[in-house]
Coordinates of C-alpha atoms in Angstrom, one line a residue:
Chain A
X15 CA -2.6 -44.3 -50.0
X16 CA -3.4 -46.1 -53.2
X17 CA -7.2 -46.8 -53.3
X18 CA -10.1 -44.4 -53.8
X19 CA -11.0 -43.0 -50.4
X20 CA -13.8 -44.8 -48.6
X21 CA -16.2 -43.4 -46.1
X22 CA -14.1 -44.1 -43.0
X23 CA -11.0 -42.4 -44.6
X24 CA -13.2 -39.3 -45.4
X25 CA -14.6 -39.3 -41.8
X26 CA -11.1 -39.6 -40.4
X27 CA -10.0 -36.7 -42.6
X28 CA -12.9 -34.7 -41.3
X29 CA -11.9 -35.4 -37.6
X30 CA -8.3 -34.6 -38.5
X31 CA -8.9 -31.2 -40.1
X32 CA -11.9 -30.0 -38.0
X33 CA -9.8 -28.4 -35.2
X34 CA -8.0 -26.3 -37.9
X35 CA -10.7 -25.2 -40.3
X36 CA -14.0 -23.4 -40.1
X37 CA -17.3 -25.3 -40.3
X38 CA -18.6 -22.8 -42.8
X39 CA -22.2 -21.8 -42.9
X40 CA -24.9 -22.8 -45.5
X41 CA -26.7 -19.8 -46.9
X42 CA -30.0 -19.7 -48.7
X43 CA -31.5 -16.7 -50.6
X44 CA -35.2 -16.4 -51.4
X45 CA -34.6 -14.1 -54.3
X46 CA -32.1 -16.4 -55.9
X47 CA -34.4 -19.3 -55.4
X48 CA -37.1 -17.3 -57.3
X49 CA -34.6 -16.5 -60.1
X50 CA -33.6 -20.2 -60.3
X51 CA -37.0 -21.8 -59.7
X52 CA -35.2 -24.2 -57.3
X53 CA -34.2 -24.4 -53.6
X54 CA -30.6 -23.5 -53.4
X55 CA -28.2 -24.2 -50.5
X56 CA -24.8 -22.5 -50.8
X57 CA -21.9 -24.0 -48.8
X58 CA -19.9 -20.9 -48.2
X59 CA -16.2 -21.9 -48.5
X60 CA -15.4 -18.3 -49.3
X61 CA -15.6 -17.9 -45.5
X62 CA -13.1 -20.8 -45.0
X63 CA -9.6 -20.1 -43.7
X64 CA -7.4 -18.6 -46.5
X65 CA -10.7 -17.7 -48.2
X66 CA -11.2 -21.1 -50.0
X67 CA -12.0 -24.8 -49.6
X68 CA -8.3 -25.6 -50.4
X69 CA -7.5 -25.2 -46.7
X70 CA -9.3 -28.5 -46.2
X71 CA -7.2 -30.6 -48.6
X72 CA -3.9 -28.9 -47.7
X73 CA -4.5 -29.4 -44.0
X74 CA -5.5 -33.0 -44.4
X75 CA -2.4 -33.8 -46.5
X76 CA 0.0 -32.2 -44.1
X77 CA -1.7 -33.8 -41.0
X78 CA -1.5 -37.2 -42.7
X79 CA 2.3 -37.1 -43.0
X80 CA 4.4 -39.2 -40.7
X81 CA 6.6 -37.5 -38.1
X82 CA 9.7 -38.3 -40.3
X83 CA 8.1 -36.8 -43.3
X84 CA 6.9 -33.7 -41.5
X85 CA 10.4 -33.0 -40.2
X86 CA 11.6 -32.3 -43.8
X87 CA 8.8 -29.8 -44.5
X88 CA 6.4 -29.6 -47.4
X89 CA 6.7 -28.1 -50.9
X90 CA 4.4 -27.1 -53.8
X91 CA 4.0 -24.8 -56.7
X92 CA 1.0 -22.6 -57.0
X93 CA 0.0 -19.1 -57.8
X94 CA -3.2 -19.3 -56.0
X95 CA -5.2 -20.7 -53.1
X96 CA -3.3 -24.0 -52.8
X97 CA -0.1 -22.0 -52.0
X98 CA -1.8 -20.4 -49.0
X99 CA -3.4 -23.6 -48.0
X100 CA -0.1 -25.4 -47.8
X101 CA 1.6 -22.5 -46.1
X102 CA -1.2 -22.3 -43.5
X103 CA -1.1 -26.1 -42.8
X104 CA 2.7 -26.0 -42.4
X105 CA 2.5 -23.1 -40.0
X106 CA -0.2 -24.8 -37.9
X107 CA 2.0 -28.0 -37.8
X108 CA 5.2 -26.1 -37.0
X109 CA 7.0 -27.3 -40.1
X110 CA 8.7 -25.5 -43.0
X111 CA 6.9 -24.9 -46.3
X112 CA 8.6 -24.1 -49.6
X113 CA 6.3 -22.5 -52.1
X114 CA 7.3 -22.0 -55.7
X115 CA 5.4 -19.1 -57.3
X116 CA 5.7 -17.5 -60.7
X117 CA 7.4 -14.0 -60.4
X118 CA 4.3 -12.3 -61.9
X119 CA 2.0 -13.6 -59.1
X120 CA -0.1 -10.9 -57.5
X121 CA 1.8 -9.1 -54.7
X122 CA -1.1 -9.7 -52.4
X123 CA -0.8 -13.5 -52.9
X124 CA 3.0 -13.4 -52.3
X125 CA 2.4 -11.4 -49.2
X126 CA -0.2 -13.9 -47.9
X127 CA 2.2 -16.8 -48.3
X128 CA 5.0 -14.9 -46.6
X129 CA 2.5 -13.9 -43.9
X130 CA 2.0 -17.6 -43.0
X131 CA 5.8 -17.9 -42.6
X132 CA 6.5 -20.0 -45.7
X133 CA 9.6 -19.7 -47.8
X134 CA 8.8 -18.2 -51.1
X135 CA 10.8 -19.2 -54.2
X136 CA 10.1 -17.2 -57.3
X137 CA 10.5 -18.6 -60.8
X138 CA 9.8 -17.6 -64.4
X139 CA 6.1 -17.6 -65.2
X140 CA 6.0 -20.9 -67.2
X141 CA 4.8 -24.3 -66.1
X142 CA 8.2 -25.8 -67.0
X143 CA 10.0 -23.3 -64.8
X144 CA 7.6 -24.0 -62.0
X145 CA 8.0 -27.7 -62.2
X146 CA 11.8 -27.5 -62.6
X147 CA 12.1 -25.1 -59.7
X148 CA 9.9 -27.3 -57.5
X149 CA 12.0 -30.3 -58.4
X150 CA 15.2 -28.6 -57.4
X151 CA 13.7 -27.3 -54.1
X152 CA 12.6 -30.9 -53.2
X153 CA 16.0 -32.3 -54.1
X154 CA 17.8 -29.7 -52.0
X155 CA 15.5 -29.8 -49.0
X156 CA 13.9 -33.2 -49.0
X157 CA 10.5 -31.6 -48.5
X158 CA 7.4 -33.6 -49.3
X159 CA 5.5 -32.6 -52.4
X160 CA 1.8 -31.6 -51.7
X161 CA 0.1 -31.8 -55.1
X162 CA -2.9 -29.5 -55.4
X163 CA -5.4 -32.2 -56.5
X164 CA -3.8 -35.4 -57.9
X165 CA -3.6 -36.9 -54.4
X166 CA -6.1 -38.9 -52.4
X167 CA -5.3 -37.0 -49.1
X168 CA -6.2 -33.8 -50.9
X169 CA -9.4 -35.3 -52.3
X170 CA -10.4 -36.6 -48.8
X171 CA -9.9 -33.2 -47.4
X172 CA -12.0 -31.5 -50.1
X173 CA -14.7 -34.1 -49.6
X174 CA -15.4 -32.7 -46.1
X175 CA -17.1 -29.6 -47.5
X176 CA -19.9 -31.6 -49.1
X177 CA -20.0 -33.9 -46.0
X178 CA -20.7 -30.8 -43.9
X179 CA -23.3 -29.5 -46.4
X180 CA -25.1 -32.8 -46.3
X181 CA -24.9 -33.0 -42.5
X182 CA -25.9 -29.4 -41.8
X183 CA -28.9 -29.2 -44.0
X184 CA -32.3 -30.9 -43.3
X185 CA -33.2 -31.7 -47.0
X186 CA -32.4 -34.5 -49.3
X187 CA -30.4 -33.0 -52.2
X188 CA -31.5 -33.8 -55.7
X189 CA -28.3 -32.3 -57.0
X190 CA -24.9 -31.2 -55.7
X191 CA -23.0 -28.8 -57.9
X192 CA -19.3 -28.0 -57.7
X193 CA -16.8 -26.3 -60.0
X194 CA -14.2 -28.4 -61.7
X195 CA -10.6 -27.4 -62.5
X196 CA -8.0 -30.0 -61.4
X197 CA -10.9 -32.1 -60.0
X198 CA -10.0 -32.3 -56.3
X199 CA -13.2 -30.6 -55.1
X200 CA -15.5 -32.3 -57.6
X201 CA -14.2 -35.8 -57.0
X202 CA -14.3 -35.3 -53.2
X203 CA -17.9 -33.9 -53.5
X204 CA -19.0 -37.0 -55.5
X205 CA -17.5 -39.3 -52.9
X206 CA -19.2 -37.6 -50.0
X207 CA -22.5 -37.8 -51.8
X208 CA -22.0 -41.4 -52.8
X209 CA -21.4 -42.4 -49.2
X210 CA -23.7 -40.0 -47.4
X211 CA -26.5 -39.1 -49.8
X212 CA -26.6 -41.8 -52.4
X213 CA -29.8 -40.5 -54.2
X214 CA -28.0 -37.2 -54.9
X215 CA -26.6 -36.6 -58.4
X216 CA -23.4 -34.7 -58.4
X217 CA -22.7 -32.4 -61.4
X218 CA -19.4 -30.8 -62.3
X219 CA -19.6 -27.2 -63.6
X220 CA -16.8 -25.9 -65.8
X221 CA -16.1 -22.8 -67.9
X222 CA -16.6 -23.4 -71.6
X223 CA -13.2 -21.8 -72.2
X224 CA -11.4 -24.6 -70.1
X225 CA -13.6 -27.6 -70.8
X226 CA -11.1 -30.4 -70.5
X227 CA -13.1 -32.1 -67.7
X228 CA -16.3 -32.0 -69.9
X229 CA -14.5 -33.4 -72.9
X230 CA -12.7 -36.1 -70.8
X231 CA -16.0 -37.1 -69.1
X232 CA -17.9 -37.3 -72.3
X233 CA -15.1 -39.3 -74.1
X234 CA -14.0 -41.4 -71.2
X235 CA -10.4 -40.5 -71.9
X236 CA -8.3 -37.9 -70.0
X237 CA -7.8 -34.9 -72.4
X238 CA -5.4 -32.3 -71.0
X239 CA -6.4 -28.6 -71.2
X240 CA -4.3 -26.5 -73.6
X241 CA -4.6 -22.7 -73.9
X242 CA -7.5 -22.2 -71.5
X243 CA -9.4 -18.9 -72.0
X244 CA -11.7 -18.1 -69.1
X245 CA -12.1 -15.5 -66.4
X246 CA -12.4 -18.3 -63.9
X247 CA -8.7 -18.4 -63.1
X248 CA -9.0 -21.1 -60.5
X249 CA -10.4 -23.6 -63.1
X250 CA -7.8 -23.2 -66.0
X251 CA -5.8 -26.2 -64.8
X252 CA -6.0 -29.7 -66.3
X253 CA -8.1 -32.4 -64.7
X254 CA -5.9 -34.8 -62.6
X255 CA -5.7 -38.6 -63.1
X256 CA -6.9 -39.6 -59.6
X257 CA -9.8 -37.1 -59.6
X258 CA -10.8 -38.3 -63.1
X259 CA -10.9 -41.9 -62.0
X260 CA -13.4 -40.9 -59.3
X261 CA -15.4 -38.5 -61.4
X262 CA -15.9 -41.2 -64.1
X263 CA -17.5 -43.4 -61.5
X264 CA -19.4 -41.1 -59.2
X265 CA -20.3 -37.9 -61.1
X266 CA -23.6 -37.7 -62.9
X267 CA -22.7 -35.1 -65.5
X268 CA -20.5 -32.1 -66.3
X269 CA -22.1 -28.9 -67.7
X270 CA -20.6 -25.7 -69.1
X271 CA -21.0 -22.0 -68.7
X272 CA -19.7 -19.2 -70.8
X273 CA -17.7 -16.3 -69.3
X274 CA -20.4 -13.8 -69.7
X275 CA -22.8 -16.1 -67.9
X276 CA -20.2 -16.6 -65.1
X277 CA -19.8 -12.9 -64.7
X278 CA -23.5 -12.3 -64.6
X279 CA -24.0 -15.1 -62.0
X280 CA -21.1 -13.7 -59.9
X281 CA -22.6 -10.2 -59.9
X282 CA -26.1 -11.6 -59.0
X283 CA -24.7 -13.5 -56.0
X284 CA -22.8 -10.5 -54.9
X285 CA -25.8 -8.2 -55.1
X286 CA -28.5 -10.6 -53.7
X287 CA -26.5 -12.6 -51.1
X288 CA -24.0 -9.8 -50.1
X289 CA -21.1 -12.2 -50.2
X290 CA -17.9 -12.0 -52.1
X291 CA -17.2 -15.0 -54.2
X292 CA -14.5 -15.4 -56.8
X293 CA -15.4 -15.9 -60.5
X294 CA -14.6 -19.7 -60.4
X295 CA -17.2 -20.0 -57.6
X296 CA -19.9 -18.5 -59.8
X297 CA -19.7 -21.3 -62.5
X298 CA -22.2 -23.7 -60.8
X299 CA -24.8 -21.0 -60.3
X300 CA -24.3 -19.8 -63.9
X301 CA -24.6 -23.3 -65.3
X302 CA -27.7 -23.9 -63.2
X303 CA -29.4 -20.8 -64.7
X304 CA -28.4 -22.0 -68.2
X305 CA -30.1 -25.3 -67.5
X306 CA -33.1 -24.1 -65.5
X307 CA -35.5 -26.8 -66.7
X308 CA -33.3 -29.5 -65.4
X309 CA -33.3 -28.1 -61.8
X310 CA -36.9 -26.9 -61.6
X311 CA -38.3 -27.3 -58.1
X312 CA -35.3 -29.4 -57.0
X313 CA -33.1 -29.1 -53.9
X314 CA -29.7 -28.1 -55.1
X315 CA -26.5 -27.8 -53.0
X316 CA -23.8 -25.5 -54.4
X317 CA -20.2 -25.4 -53.2
X318 CA -19.1 -21.8 -53.2
X319 CA -15.4 -22.6 -53.6
X320 CA -13.7 -19.3 -52.5
X321 CA -13.8 -15.6 -52.2
X322 CA -10.3 -14.4 -53.1
X323 CA -10.9 -11.6 -55.5
X324 CA -8.9 -8.4 -56.3
X325 CA -11.7 -5.9 -55.5
X326 CA -9.9 -3.3 -57.6
X327 CA -10.2 -5.4 -60.7
X328 CA -13.8 -6.6 -61.0
X329 CA -15.2 -8.0 -64.2
X330 CA -18.4 -6.0 -63.8
Chain B
X19 CA -46.6 5.7 -28.0
X20 CA -45.1 8.7 -26.2
X21 CA -42.4 7.3 -23.8
X22 CA -38.9 6.0 -24.4
X23 CA -39.3 2.3 -25.1
X24 CA -38.8 0.1 -22.1
X25 CA -37.4 -3.5 -22.1
X26 CA -40.8 -5.1 -22.5
X27 CA -41.8 -3.0 -25.5
X28 CA -38.5 -3.9 -27.2
X29 CA -39.0 -7.6 -26.3
X30 CA -42.6 -7.4 -27.7
X31 CA -41.3 -5.7 -30.8
X32 CA -38.8 -8.6 -31.2
X33 CA -41.5 -11.2 -30.9
X34 CA -43.6 -9.2 -33.4
X35 CA -41.0 -8.9 -36.1
X36 CA -39.2 -12.2 -35.7
X37 CA -41.4 -14.2 -38.0
X38 CA -40.8 -11.7 -40.8
X39 CA -37.0 -11.0 -40.5
X40 CA -33.8 -12.9 -40.4
X41 CA -32.0 -13.6 -37.2
X42 CA -28.7 -12.6 -38.9
X43 CA -25.4 -14.2 -38.0
X44 CA -22.6 -12.8 -35.9
X45 CA -19.2 -13.1 -37.7
X46 CA -15.7 -12.9 -36.3
X47 CA -12.5 -12.6 -38.3
X48 CA -9.1 -13.5 -36.8
X49 CA -7.2 -11.3 -39.2
X50 CA -9.4 -8.2 -38.4
X51 CA -9.0 -8.9 -34.7
X52 CA -5.2 -8.8 -35.2
X53 CA -5.4 -5.6 -37.2
X54 CA -7.6 -4.0 -34.5
X55 CA -6.0 -5.5 -31.4
X56 CA -9.5 -6.2 -30.1
X57 CA -12.1 -9.0 -30.2
X58 CA -14.7 -7.9 -32.8
X59 CA -18.1 -9.4 -33.3
X60 CA -19.9 -8.2 -36.4
X61 CA -23.7 -8.4 -36.4
X62 CA -24.4 -8.9 -40.1
X63 CA -27.5 -6.9 -41.0
X64 CA -26.2 -6.8 -44.6
X65 CA -27.8 -10.3 -44.7
X66 CA -31.1 -8.9 -43.4
X67 CA -34.2 -8.8 -45.6
X68 CA -33.9 -5.9 -48.1
X69 CA -30.2 -5.9 -47.3
X70 CA -30.3 -3.7 -44.2
X71 CA -31.4 -3.4 -40.6
X72 CA -34.2 -1.0 -41.7
X73 CA -36.4 -4.1 -42.3
X74 CA -36.7 -4.4 -38.5
X75 CA -38.0 -0.9 -37.8
X76 CA -40.3 -0.8 -40.8
X77 CA -41.8 -4.2 -40.0
X78 CA -42.3 -3.2 -36.3
X79 CA -44.0 0.1 -37.3
X80 CA -46.4 -1.6 -39.7
X81 CA -47.2 -4.5 -37.4
X82 CA -47.9 -2.0 -34.6
X83 CA -50.7 -0.3 -36.5
X84 CA -54.3 -0.9 -35.6
X85 CA -56.5 -2.7 -38.1
X86 CA -58.2 0.6 -38.9
X87 CA -54.9 2.2 -39.6
X88 CA -53.6 -0.6 -41.6
X89 CA -56.6 -0.5 -43.9
X90 CA -55.5 2.9 -45.2
X91 CA -52.0 1.8 -46.1
X92 CA -48.7 3.3 -45.2
X93 CA -46.6 6.1 -46.8
X94 CA -43.0 7.4 -46.6
X95 CA -40.4 9.3 -48.6
X96 CA -37.0 7.7 -49.0
X97 CA -34.4 7.2 -51.7
X98 CA -32.9 4.3 -49.8
X99 CA -33.3 1.3 -47.5
X100 CA -36.3 2.7 -45.6
X101 CA -38.3 2.8 -48.8
X102 CA -37.7 -0.9 -49.3
X103 CA -38.3 -1.7 -45.6
X104 CA -41.8 -0.1 -45.7
X105 CA -42.6 -1.6 -49.0
X106 CA -41.7 -5.1 -47.8
X107 CA -43.6 -4.7 -44.5
X108 CA -46.7 -3.5 -46.3
X109 CA -46.6 -6.5 -48.7
X110 CA -46.1 -8.9 -45.8
X111 CA -49.2 -7.4 -44.2
X112 CA -51.2 -7.2 -47.4
X113 CA -51.7 -3.4 -47.2
X114 CA -50.9 -0.7 -49.7
X115 CA -47.6 1.3 -49.5
X116 CA -47.1 4.7 -51.1
X117 CA -43.4 5.5 -51.5
X118 CA -42.3 9.0 -52.6
X119 CA -38.8 8.8 -54.2
X120 CA -36.8 11.6 -56.0
X121 CA -36.8 11.1 -59.7
X122 CA -33.0 10.7 -59.8
X123 CA -33.0 7.7 -57.5
X124 CA -31.1 4.7 -58.8
X125 CA -33.2 2.6 -61.1
X126 CA -32.3 -0.5 -59.1
X127 CA -33.9 1.1 -56.0
X128 CA -37.0 2.1 -57.8
X129 CA -37.2 -1.4 -59.2
X130 CA -36.8 -3.0 -55.7
X131 CA -39.7 -0.9 -54.3
X132 CA -41.9 -1.8 -57.3
X133 CA -40.9 -5.4 -56.9
X134 CA -42.4 -5.4 -53.4
X135 CA -45.7 -4.2 -55.0
X136 CA -45.6 -0.7 -53.6
X137 CA -46.9 2.4 -55.4
X138 CA -44.0 4.6 -56.4
X139 CA -44.6 8.3 -56.6
X140 CA -41.7 10.2 -58.2
X141 CA -40.9 13.9 -57.3
X142 CA -38.3 16.5 -57.9
X143 CA -35.0 15.7 -56.1
X144 CA -35.3 18.2 -53.3
X145 CA -36.3 17.7 -49.7
X146 CA -39.1 20.3 -50.1
X147 CA -40.6 18.4 -53.1
X148 CA -40.3 15.1 -51.2
X149 CA -42.1 16.4 -48.1
X150 CA -44.8 18.3 -50.2
X151 CA -45.4 15.2 -52.3
X152 CA -45.6 12.9 -49.3
X153 CA -48.1 15.4 -47.6
X154 CA -50.3 15.3 -50.7
X155 CA -50.2 11.5 -50.9
X156 CA -51.2 11.2 -47.3
X157 CA -54.0 13.7 -47.7
X158 CA -55.3 11.9 -50.8
X159 CA -55.0 8.4 -49.5
X160 CA -55.3 8.6 -45.7
X161 CA -52.2 6.5 -45.5
X162 CA -50.2 6.4 -42.2
X163 CA -46.8 8.1 -42.3
X164 CA -43.9 5.7 -41.4
X165 CA -41.0 8.0 -40.5
X166 CA -37.6 6.5 -41.0
X167 CA -36.2 7.2 -37.5
X168 CA -38.1 9.8 -35.5
X169 CA -40.6 7.3 -34.2
X170 CA -40.4 5.0 -31.2
X171 CA -41.8 2.0 -33.1
X172 CA -39.0 2.3 -35.5
X173 CA -36.4 2.7 -32.7
X174 CA -37.9 -0.4 -30.9
X175 CA -37.5 -2.4 -34.1
X176 CA -33.9 -1.3 -34.7
X177 CA -33.1 -2.2 -31.1
X178 CA -33.7 -5.8 -31.9
X179 CA -30.4 -6.1 -33.8
X180 CA -28.3 -5.3 -30.8
X181 CA -30.6 -7.5 -28.6
X182 CA -29.9 -10.4 -30.9
X183 CA -26.1 -9.6 -30.9
X184 CA -26.1 -9.6 -27.1
X185 CA -28.2 -12.8 -26.8
X186 CA -26.3 -14.7 -29.5
X187 CA -22.7 -14.0 -28.3
X188 CA -21.2 -15.5 -25.2
X189 CA -19.1 -12.6 -24.2
X190 CA -19.7 -9.4 -22.2
X191 CA -19.2 -6.5 -24.6
X192 CA -17.1 -3.7 -23.4
X193 CA -18.4 -1.6 -26.4
X194 CA -21.1 -1.7 -29.0
X195 CA -20.5 0.4 -32.0
X196 CA -23.2 1.6 -34.5
X197 CA -23.3 4.1 -37.3
X198 CA -25.4 7.2 -36.7
X199 CA -27.4 9.1 -39.4
X200 CA -31.0 9.8 -38.3
X201 CA -30.3 8.0 -35.1
X202 CA -32.8 5.1 -35.2
X203 CA -30.2 2.4 -35.1
X204 CA -27.9 4.1 -32.5
X205 CA -30.7 5.0 -30.1
X206 CA -32.2 1.5 -30.4
X207 CA -28.7 -0.1 -29.8
X208 CA -28.2 2.0 -26.7
X209 CA -31.6 1.0 -25.3
X210 CA -30.9 -2.7 -25.9
X211 CA -27.5 -2.4 -24.2
X212 CA -28.9 -0.4 -21.3
X213 CA -31.5 -3.0 -20.5
X214 CA -29.7 -6.2 -21.5
X215 CA -25.9 -5.5 -21.0
X216 CA -25.7 -2.5 -18.7
X217 CA -21.9 -2.6 -18.4
X218 CA -21.5 -2.1 -22.1
X219 CA -20.7 1.3 -23.4
X220 CA -22.4 2.2 -26.7
X221 CA -20.6 4.5 -29.1
X222 CA -22.0 6.2 -32.1
X223 CA -19.8 6.4 -35.2
X224 CA -20.4 9.2 -37.7
X225 CA -18.7 10.4 -40.9
X226 CA -16.7 13.6 -40.3
X227 CA -18.5 15.1 -43.3
X228 CA -21.9 14.8 -41.7
X229 CA -21.1 15.2 -38.0
X230 CA -24.4 16.7 -36.7
X231 CA -24.9 13.9 -34.2
X232 CA -21.3 14.5 -32.9
X233 CA -21.9 18.2 -32.6
X234 CA -25.3 17.7 -31.1
X235 CA -24.0 15.2 -28.6
X236 CA -21.1 17.4 -27.5
X237 CA -23.2 20.6 -27.2
X238 CA -26.4 19.0 -25.8
X239 CA -28.4 20.8 -28.4
X240 CA -29.9 19.3 -31.6
X241 CA -27.9 20.8 -34.5
X242 CA -29.3 20.0 -37.9
X243 CA -27.0 18.8 -40.7
X244 CA -26.6 21.1 -43.6
X245 CA -24.7 20.3 -46.8
X246 CA -23.3 16.9 -45.7
X247 CA -20.3 15.7 -47.8
X248 CA -19.5 12.1 -47.2
X249 CA -19.4 8.9 -49.2
X250 CA -21.6 7.3 -46.5
X251 CA -24.8 8.1 -48.2
X252 CA -27.0 6.4 -45.5
X253 CA -25.7 8.8 -42.9
X254 CA -26.2 12.2 -44.5
X255 CA -29.5 12.8 -42.8
X256 CA -30.1 14.9 -39.7
X257 CA -30.4 13.4 -36.3
X258 CA -34.0 13.0 -35.2
X259 CA -35.5 14.5 -32.0
X260 CA -36.7 11.2 -30.4
X261 CA -33.4 9.4 -31.2
X262 CA -31.4 12.4 -29.8
X263 CA -33.4 12.3 -26.5
X264 CA -32.3 8.6 -26.1
X265 CA -28.8 9.1 -27.3
X266 CA -28.1 11.9 -24.8
X267 CA -29.1 9.5 -22.0
X268 CA -27.7 6.2 -23.0
X269 CA -24.9 6.6 -25.5
X270 CA -21.4 6.9 -24.1
X271 CA -19.7 8.8 -26.9
X272 CA -19.8 9.7 -30.6
X273 CA -16.6 9.4 -32.7
X274 CA -15.8 10.4 -36.2
X275 CA -14.1 8.9 -39.3
X276 CA -12.9 10.6 -42.5
X277 CA -14.1 9.4 -45.8
X278 CA -10.7 8.0 -46.8
X279 CA -10.7 6.0 -43.5
X280 CA -14.2 4.8 -44.2
X281 CA -13.3 3.6 -47.7
X282 CA -10.2 1.8 -46.4
X283 CA -12.2 0.1 -43.7
X284 CA -14.8 -0.9 -46.2
X285 CA -12.3 -2.5 -48.5
X286 CA -10.6 -4.3 -45.6
X287 CA -13.9 -5.8 -44.5
X288 CA -14.7 -6.9 -48.1
X289 CA -11.2 -8.5 -48.5
X290 CA -10.8 -10.1 -45.2
X291 CA -14.4 -11.1 -44.3
X292 CA -15.7 -11.7 -47.9
X293 CA -18.9 -9.9 -47.1
X294 CA -20.4 -7.0 -49.0
X295 CA -21.1 -4.0 -46.8
X296 CA -22.2 -0.5 -47.8
X297 CA -19.9 2.5 -47.0
X298 CA -22.1 3.6 -44.1
X299 CA -21.5 0.3 -42.4
X300 CA -17.8 0.7 -42.5
X301 CA -17.9 3.8 -40.3
X302 CA -17.7 2.0 -36.9
X303 CA -14.7 -0.2 -38.0
X304 CA -12.9 2.8 -39.5
X305 CA -13.6 4.8 -36.3
X306 CA -12.3 1.9 -34.2
X307 CA -9.0 1.7 -36.2
X308 CA -8.7 5.5 -35.7
X309 CA -9.0 5.1 -31.9
X310 CA -7.1 1.8 -31.5
X311 CA -5.8 2.5 -28.0
X312 CA -9.2 2.9 -26.6
X313 CA -10.4 -0.5 -27.8
X314 CA -7.2 -2.4 -27.2
X315 CA -8.0 -6.0 -26.0
X316 CA -11.7 -5.2 -25.6
X317 CA -14.7 -7.1 -26.7
X318 CA -16.4 -4.9 -29.3
X319 CA -19.7 -5.6 -31.0
X320 CA -20.2 -3.8 -34.3
X321 CA -23.5 -3.4 -36.1
X322 CA -23.0 -3.9 -39.9
X323 CA -26.0 -1.9 -40.9
X324 CA -26.4 -3.0 -44.6
X325 CA -25.0 -4.2 -47.8
X326 CA -26.8 -2.3 -50.5
X327 CA -24.0 -1.2 -52.8
X328 CA -23.8 -0.5 -56.6
X329 CA -21.1 -3.0 -57.4
X330 CA -20.4 -1.1 -60.6
X331 CA -19.5 2.0 -58.7
X332 CA -17.1 1.1 -56.0
X333 CA -15.0 3.8 -54.2
X334 CA -11.9 1.6 -54.3

C-alpha cells in the first residue's frame, strides 16, 4: 500500500480486526472534568488485548498479508507493546512470529511474548544490534517485517481506536488528544477524525524530554530524536516518515508536558478513575492541564494508549 | 423497617438510588479465567461514586428518610468509605451531614468528606471515643444516625450491586462471591441472589486475620471480632446483627484467605485487568484461587467492592 489510508481502507481495517480485539469502553469522570474545566472522554485502550492499542495495528498488519506472505511468518524488533501485539496477531493467525528483543528487556515482557508462542531472539541492547539481528532473522526465515509505526497497515489499525471513540460517544468532539512517539497512533487518530468528525481538531501530546515530533511539526522537517530523557518509555522513539506525512496534513498542533506533570497526571487518573494507565498514556491529560484555557468548556476525547506498568516500580 | 427486605423493597431501593449512582460495568478477563479455571464476572464497584459500593447503601438510607427526619441531617462515624457515602448522599439531598472521624484518619479521606460539604468532627482514635463523640453530636443536632451496615436500608442498597450483576450478565451464576466485614454487602448480595437467581450459591470471603463472620457462621452464634490483623482494612469490623440474621439464612458458605494470598490476588487483578482495587476487594478472588477445585468450570460473579487505595503505600 503506497497512499495515505482513506476512509474505506480504515473501515475495512476495522472490520478485519474487530473479531480479534476488544471494543474498549469510553470512560468519563466527573471529578477530572471539574479539575480540567472540560468534558473529557477517555478511550480506554489500557483494557485492549495485550494491554495497549498496539494490538489493533499489529492485528491489521498480519491480517492484511497474503497467504504466501503469511506462510513465512512475521518478524519485528521491540522491547515493548508492539512485540506482544505481533506475537498475539501471529498466534491468532496460526503463523510463526520472530521477535527480536534486547537482552535487558523486562522478564515479564519476555515471558508475555513467549506466552503467545512467539520465537524470542535476544540481542545486545543497542539499536544497531536490534536492527542487525532482525535483518539476519528475516534473511534466514523469509519472515515479513512488521514495523511498529512506519507502515500504513499499522496506521489504519491504530485509527480504529479513534473511530470507535467517535462512534460510541454522542458528542461532537472539539479536540481529540493522543500521545505521540513513532506517530502511528497520532496519525491514525488524525485520519479517523478527518474522515468521521471533520470539525474536531486533533492534538498530539509529547513528553518535553522526547520532543522530536513537536520540533518536526513546528519546522516542517523530520528531526530524529537523539538521547530522549523521559519517564514515558513508550514515547522515546523517533517519529516515522509515513506518520509525519499524515501528521503534517491532519494534526492541528503538538503540545508538550514535563515528566513531573506526566507523573502527577498519571497519579490523578489512577486515584480518581481507578484505572491503571502507563506513563505514556498520561501525557495528553498532563498536557491538557498545562493548557487549561485552551480546552475550557470543550468536549475532549483522550486516547488512553495502554496500561502496561511494573506495579512494583511506580514513579509516585 | 423491621423485617428482612423482600424483593419489592430491594427493587424500590434500586429505583430510588439509580439516578444518583453509577450502573457500574461488569468486566471479564480471559487471562484470569485461565488462571482460575472458571468463568469470572467482576462487578466493578471500584468505579462507583466515592470509589466503593457503600454509595449505594448510604444513598438509599438517606433517600428513605422522611422529610422531617431529613431536615435534621444525618450523622455517622467512619474512617473510610461509609463516611464519604453518607457525605455524598447528604449533599445530593441538600441536608447536613455530621461525620465523626478519628484524628489519625488519612488526610485524603478527611479532605474527601469535607469536599462533599460535610461537617467533620475529629475525635481520639478509639472506638469508645468515636461512639461517644457520635452520641454527643446526635444529641446536639438531632441528626439521624446512618449505621454503616446494621440497618436494613443499607442492606437493601448494597443488594442492588448483585441485582445489577445478575441483570446485566447473560449467564446463570453458579456462585456469587462477596467480601464480608460488617456484612452489609454480603447479606444484600445473598438476598439479591435468593430473589433473582435462586440456583446461585452466595459465598462470603473473609480475611483469615479477621474471621469473625466465618466463626459466627460456622457456630451459628454471633462472635465479635477482637484485634483484627489483616491488610484488608475495610473488613476489620465485626459482623452486624441484622446482616448475620440474613447471612445465616441465605449464604451458602464463608471461606478465608491469608494476607499474602490477598496481596497476590490484588496484584494479579491490577496487572491483568488494569483496574485499581483495594485490598479488601481482592479477598474473594484470593479465596477462589485457594479453592480452585470447588469453582472449576463454574460461572462465578465477584463483587469488586472498591478502589480506594493510597497509591503511595502499596503492599507489593
